[in-house]
PDB file of C-alpha atoms in Angstrom:
ATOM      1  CA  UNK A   1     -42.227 -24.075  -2.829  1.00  0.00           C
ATOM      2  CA  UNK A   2     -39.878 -21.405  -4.217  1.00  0.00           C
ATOM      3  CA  UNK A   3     -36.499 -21.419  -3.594  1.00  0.00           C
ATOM      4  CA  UNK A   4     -35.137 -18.081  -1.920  1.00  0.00           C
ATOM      5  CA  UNK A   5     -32.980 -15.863  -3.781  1.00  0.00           C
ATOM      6  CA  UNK A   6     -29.809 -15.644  -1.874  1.00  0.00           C
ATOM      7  CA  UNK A   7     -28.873 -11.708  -3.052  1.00  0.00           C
ATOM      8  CA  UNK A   8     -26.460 -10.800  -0.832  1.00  0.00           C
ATOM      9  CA  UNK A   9     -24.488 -14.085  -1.123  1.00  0.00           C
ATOM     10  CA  UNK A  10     -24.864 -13.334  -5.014  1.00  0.00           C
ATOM     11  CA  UNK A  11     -24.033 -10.499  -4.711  1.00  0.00           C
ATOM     12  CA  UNK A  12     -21.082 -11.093  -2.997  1.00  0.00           C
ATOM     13  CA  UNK A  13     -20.186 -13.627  -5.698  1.00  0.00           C
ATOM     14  CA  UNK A  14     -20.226 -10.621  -8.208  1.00  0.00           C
ATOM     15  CA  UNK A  15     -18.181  -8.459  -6.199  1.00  0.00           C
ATOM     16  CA  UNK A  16     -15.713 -11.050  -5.980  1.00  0.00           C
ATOM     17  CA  UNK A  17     -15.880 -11.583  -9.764  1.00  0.00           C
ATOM     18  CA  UNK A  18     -15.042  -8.172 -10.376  1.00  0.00           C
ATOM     19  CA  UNK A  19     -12.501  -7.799  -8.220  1.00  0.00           C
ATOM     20  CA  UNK A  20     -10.652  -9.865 -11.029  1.00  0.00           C
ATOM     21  CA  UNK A  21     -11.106  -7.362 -13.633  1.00  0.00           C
ATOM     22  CA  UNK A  22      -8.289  -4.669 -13.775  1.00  0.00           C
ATOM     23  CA  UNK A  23      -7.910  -1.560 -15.405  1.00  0.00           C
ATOM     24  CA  UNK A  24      -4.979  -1.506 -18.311  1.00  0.00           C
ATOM     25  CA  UNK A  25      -3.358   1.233 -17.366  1.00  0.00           C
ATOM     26  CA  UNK A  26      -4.021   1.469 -13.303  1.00  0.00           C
ATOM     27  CA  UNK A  27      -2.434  -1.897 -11.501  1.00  0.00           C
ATOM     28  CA  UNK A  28      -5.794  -1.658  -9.281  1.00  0.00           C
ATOM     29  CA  UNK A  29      -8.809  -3.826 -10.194  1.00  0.00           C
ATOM     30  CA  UNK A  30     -12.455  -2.060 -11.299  1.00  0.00           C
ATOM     31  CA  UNK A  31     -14.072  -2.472  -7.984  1.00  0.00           C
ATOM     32  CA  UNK A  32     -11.744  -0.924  -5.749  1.00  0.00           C
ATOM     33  CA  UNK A  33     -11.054   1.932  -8.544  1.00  0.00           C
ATOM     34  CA  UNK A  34     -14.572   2.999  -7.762  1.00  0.00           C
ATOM     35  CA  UNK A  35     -15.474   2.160 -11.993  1.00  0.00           C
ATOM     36  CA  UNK A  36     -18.939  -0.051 -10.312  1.00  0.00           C
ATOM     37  CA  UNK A  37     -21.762   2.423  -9.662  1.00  0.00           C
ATOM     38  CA  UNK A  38     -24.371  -0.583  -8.985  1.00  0.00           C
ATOM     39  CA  UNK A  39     -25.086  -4.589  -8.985  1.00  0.00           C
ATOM     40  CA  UNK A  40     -28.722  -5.203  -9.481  1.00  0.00           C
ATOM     41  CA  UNK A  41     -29.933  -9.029  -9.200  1.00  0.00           C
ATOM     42  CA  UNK A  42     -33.603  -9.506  -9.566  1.00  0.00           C
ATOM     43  CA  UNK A  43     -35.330 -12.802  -8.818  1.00  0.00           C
ATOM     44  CA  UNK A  44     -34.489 -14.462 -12.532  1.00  0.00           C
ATOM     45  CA  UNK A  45     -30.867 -14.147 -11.164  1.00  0.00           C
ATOM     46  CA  UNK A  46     -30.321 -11.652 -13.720  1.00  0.00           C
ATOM     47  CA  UNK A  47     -27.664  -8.981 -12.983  1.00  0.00           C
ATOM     48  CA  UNK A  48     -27.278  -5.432 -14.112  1.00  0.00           C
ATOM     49  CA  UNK A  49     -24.470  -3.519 -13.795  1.00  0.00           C
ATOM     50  CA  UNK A  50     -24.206   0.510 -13.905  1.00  0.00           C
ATOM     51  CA  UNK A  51     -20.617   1.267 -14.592  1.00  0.00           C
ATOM     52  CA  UNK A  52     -18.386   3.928 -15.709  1.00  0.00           C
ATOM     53  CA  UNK A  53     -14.727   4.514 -17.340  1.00  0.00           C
ATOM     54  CA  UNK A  54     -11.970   6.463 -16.482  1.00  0.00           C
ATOM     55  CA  UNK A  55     -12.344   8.611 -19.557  1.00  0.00           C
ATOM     56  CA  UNK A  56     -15.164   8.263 -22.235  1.00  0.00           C
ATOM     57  CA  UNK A  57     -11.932   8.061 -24.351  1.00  0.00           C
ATOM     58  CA  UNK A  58     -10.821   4.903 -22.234  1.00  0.00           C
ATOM     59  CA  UNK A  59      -8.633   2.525 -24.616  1.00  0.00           C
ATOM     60  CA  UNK A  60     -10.842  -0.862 -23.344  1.00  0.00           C
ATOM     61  CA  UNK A  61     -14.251   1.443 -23.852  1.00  0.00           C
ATOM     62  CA  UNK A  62     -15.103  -1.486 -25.745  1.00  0.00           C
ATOM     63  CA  UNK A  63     -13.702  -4.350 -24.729  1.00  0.00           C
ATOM     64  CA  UNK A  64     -14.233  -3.984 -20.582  1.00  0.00           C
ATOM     65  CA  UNK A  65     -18.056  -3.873 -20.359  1.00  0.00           C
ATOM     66  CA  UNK A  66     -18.112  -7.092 -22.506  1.00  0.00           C
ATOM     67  CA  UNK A  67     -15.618  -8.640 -19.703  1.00  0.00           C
ATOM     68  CA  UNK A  68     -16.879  -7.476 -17.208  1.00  0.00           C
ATOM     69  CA  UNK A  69     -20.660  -9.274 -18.770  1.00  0.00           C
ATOM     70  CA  UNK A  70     -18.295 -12.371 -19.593  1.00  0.00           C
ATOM     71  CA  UNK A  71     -17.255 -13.023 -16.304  1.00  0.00           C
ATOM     72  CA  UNK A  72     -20.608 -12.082 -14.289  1.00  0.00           C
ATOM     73  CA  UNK A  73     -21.884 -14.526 -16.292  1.00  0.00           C
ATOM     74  CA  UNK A  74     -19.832 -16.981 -15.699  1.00  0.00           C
ATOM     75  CA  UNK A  75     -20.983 -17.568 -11.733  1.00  0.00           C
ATOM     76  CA  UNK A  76     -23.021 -20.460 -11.823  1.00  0.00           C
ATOM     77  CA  UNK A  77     -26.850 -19.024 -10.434  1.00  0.00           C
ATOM     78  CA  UNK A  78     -26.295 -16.016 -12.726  1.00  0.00           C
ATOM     79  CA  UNK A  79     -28.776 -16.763 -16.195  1.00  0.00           C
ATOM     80  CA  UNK A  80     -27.945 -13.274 -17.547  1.00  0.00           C
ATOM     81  CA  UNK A  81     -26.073 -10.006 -17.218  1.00  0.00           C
ATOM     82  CA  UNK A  82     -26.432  -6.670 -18.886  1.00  0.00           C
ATOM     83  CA  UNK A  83     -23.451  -3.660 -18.416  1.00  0.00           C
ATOM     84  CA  UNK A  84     -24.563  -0.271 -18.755  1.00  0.00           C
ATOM     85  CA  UNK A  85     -22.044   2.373 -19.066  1.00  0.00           C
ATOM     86  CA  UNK A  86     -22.734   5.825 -17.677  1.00  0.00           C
ATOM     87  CA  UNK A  87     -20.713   9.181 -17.248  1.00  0.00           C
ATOM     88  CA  UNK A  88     -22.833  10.925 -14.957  1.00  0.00           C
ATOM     89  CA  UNK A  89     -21.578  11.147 -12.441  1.00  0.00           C
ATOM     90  CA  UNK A  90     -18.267  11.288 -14.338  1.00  0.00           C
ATOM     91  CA  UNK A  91     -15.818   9.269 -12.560  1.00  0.00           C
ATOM     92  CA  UNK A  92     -12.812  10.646  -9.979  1.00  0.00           C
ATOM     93  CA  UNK A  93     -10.134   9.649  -8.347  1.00  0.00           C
ATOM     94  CA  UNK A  94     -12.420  10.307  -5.203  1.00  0.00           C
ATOM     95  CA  UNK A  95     -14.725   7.035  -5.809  1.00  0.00           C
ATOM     96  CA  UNK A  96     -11.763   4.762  -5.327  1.00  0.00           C
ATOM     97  CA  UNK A  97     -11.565   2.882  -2.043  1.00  0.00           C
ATOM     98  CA  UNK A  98      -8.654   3.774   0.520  1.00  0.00           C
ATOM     99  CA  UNK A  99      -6.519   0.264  -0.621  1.00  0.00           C
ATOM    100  CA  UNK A 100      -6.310   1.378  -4.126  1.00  0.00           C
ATOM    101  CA  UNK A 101      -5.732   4.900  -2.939  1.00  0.00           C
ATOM    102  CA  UNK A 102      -2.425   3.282  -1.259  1.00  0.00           C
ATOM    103  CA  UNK A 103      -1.748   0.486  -3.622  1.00  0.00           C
ATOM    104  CA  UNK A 104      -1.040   3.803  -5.824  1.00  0.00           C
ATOM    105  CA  UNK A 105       0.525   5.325  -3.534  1.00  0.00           C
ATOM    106  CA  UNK A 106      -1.845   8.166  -2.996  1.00  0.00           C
ATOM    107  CA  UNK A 107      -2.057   8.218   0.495  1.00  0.00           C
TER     108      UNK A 107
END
């Protein structure tokens, strides 16, 4: 007997993950700044991620994928995780969720 794959309770996992990741120069972390395009999980509990940056020029253009890999990883079902960085769509202040709109005072 195989065991089910529990996706959304993975997935919920990553989303909580994230939500410790934070921007350097916006106090708001990447989830709620709209930065996650997409969580895949297949059935090898590996995760892909489709992200974006504020700016292709983004100081952490480097470093944030890799943490944002780093600490996907680190939840205990996940075996593997890739980060894919896109522009397209390029990112706005428009993807971010209403709470970071106000946490910046935007609303």
């Amino acid at each position: 007997m195989t065991e089910e794959i529990n996706t959304e309770a993975l997935g919920e996992a990553i989303v909580q993950k994230l939500k410790t990741i934070y921007d350097p120069e916006i106090p708001v972390d990447i989830y709620e700044l709209g930065l996650i395009y997409d969580v895949m999980v297949n059935t090898d509990y590996e995760v892909k991620i489709l992200m974006t940056l504020t700016s292709p020029n983004c100081p952490v253009a480097e470093s944030l994928p890799r943490e944002v890999e780093e600490k996907v990883k680190s939840i205990e079902q996940v075996k593997d995780a890739d980060v894919e960085i896109t522009f397209d769509p390029p990112w706005s202040k428009d993807l971010m969720s209403e709470e970071a709109k106000l946490e910046l005072g935007m609303l």
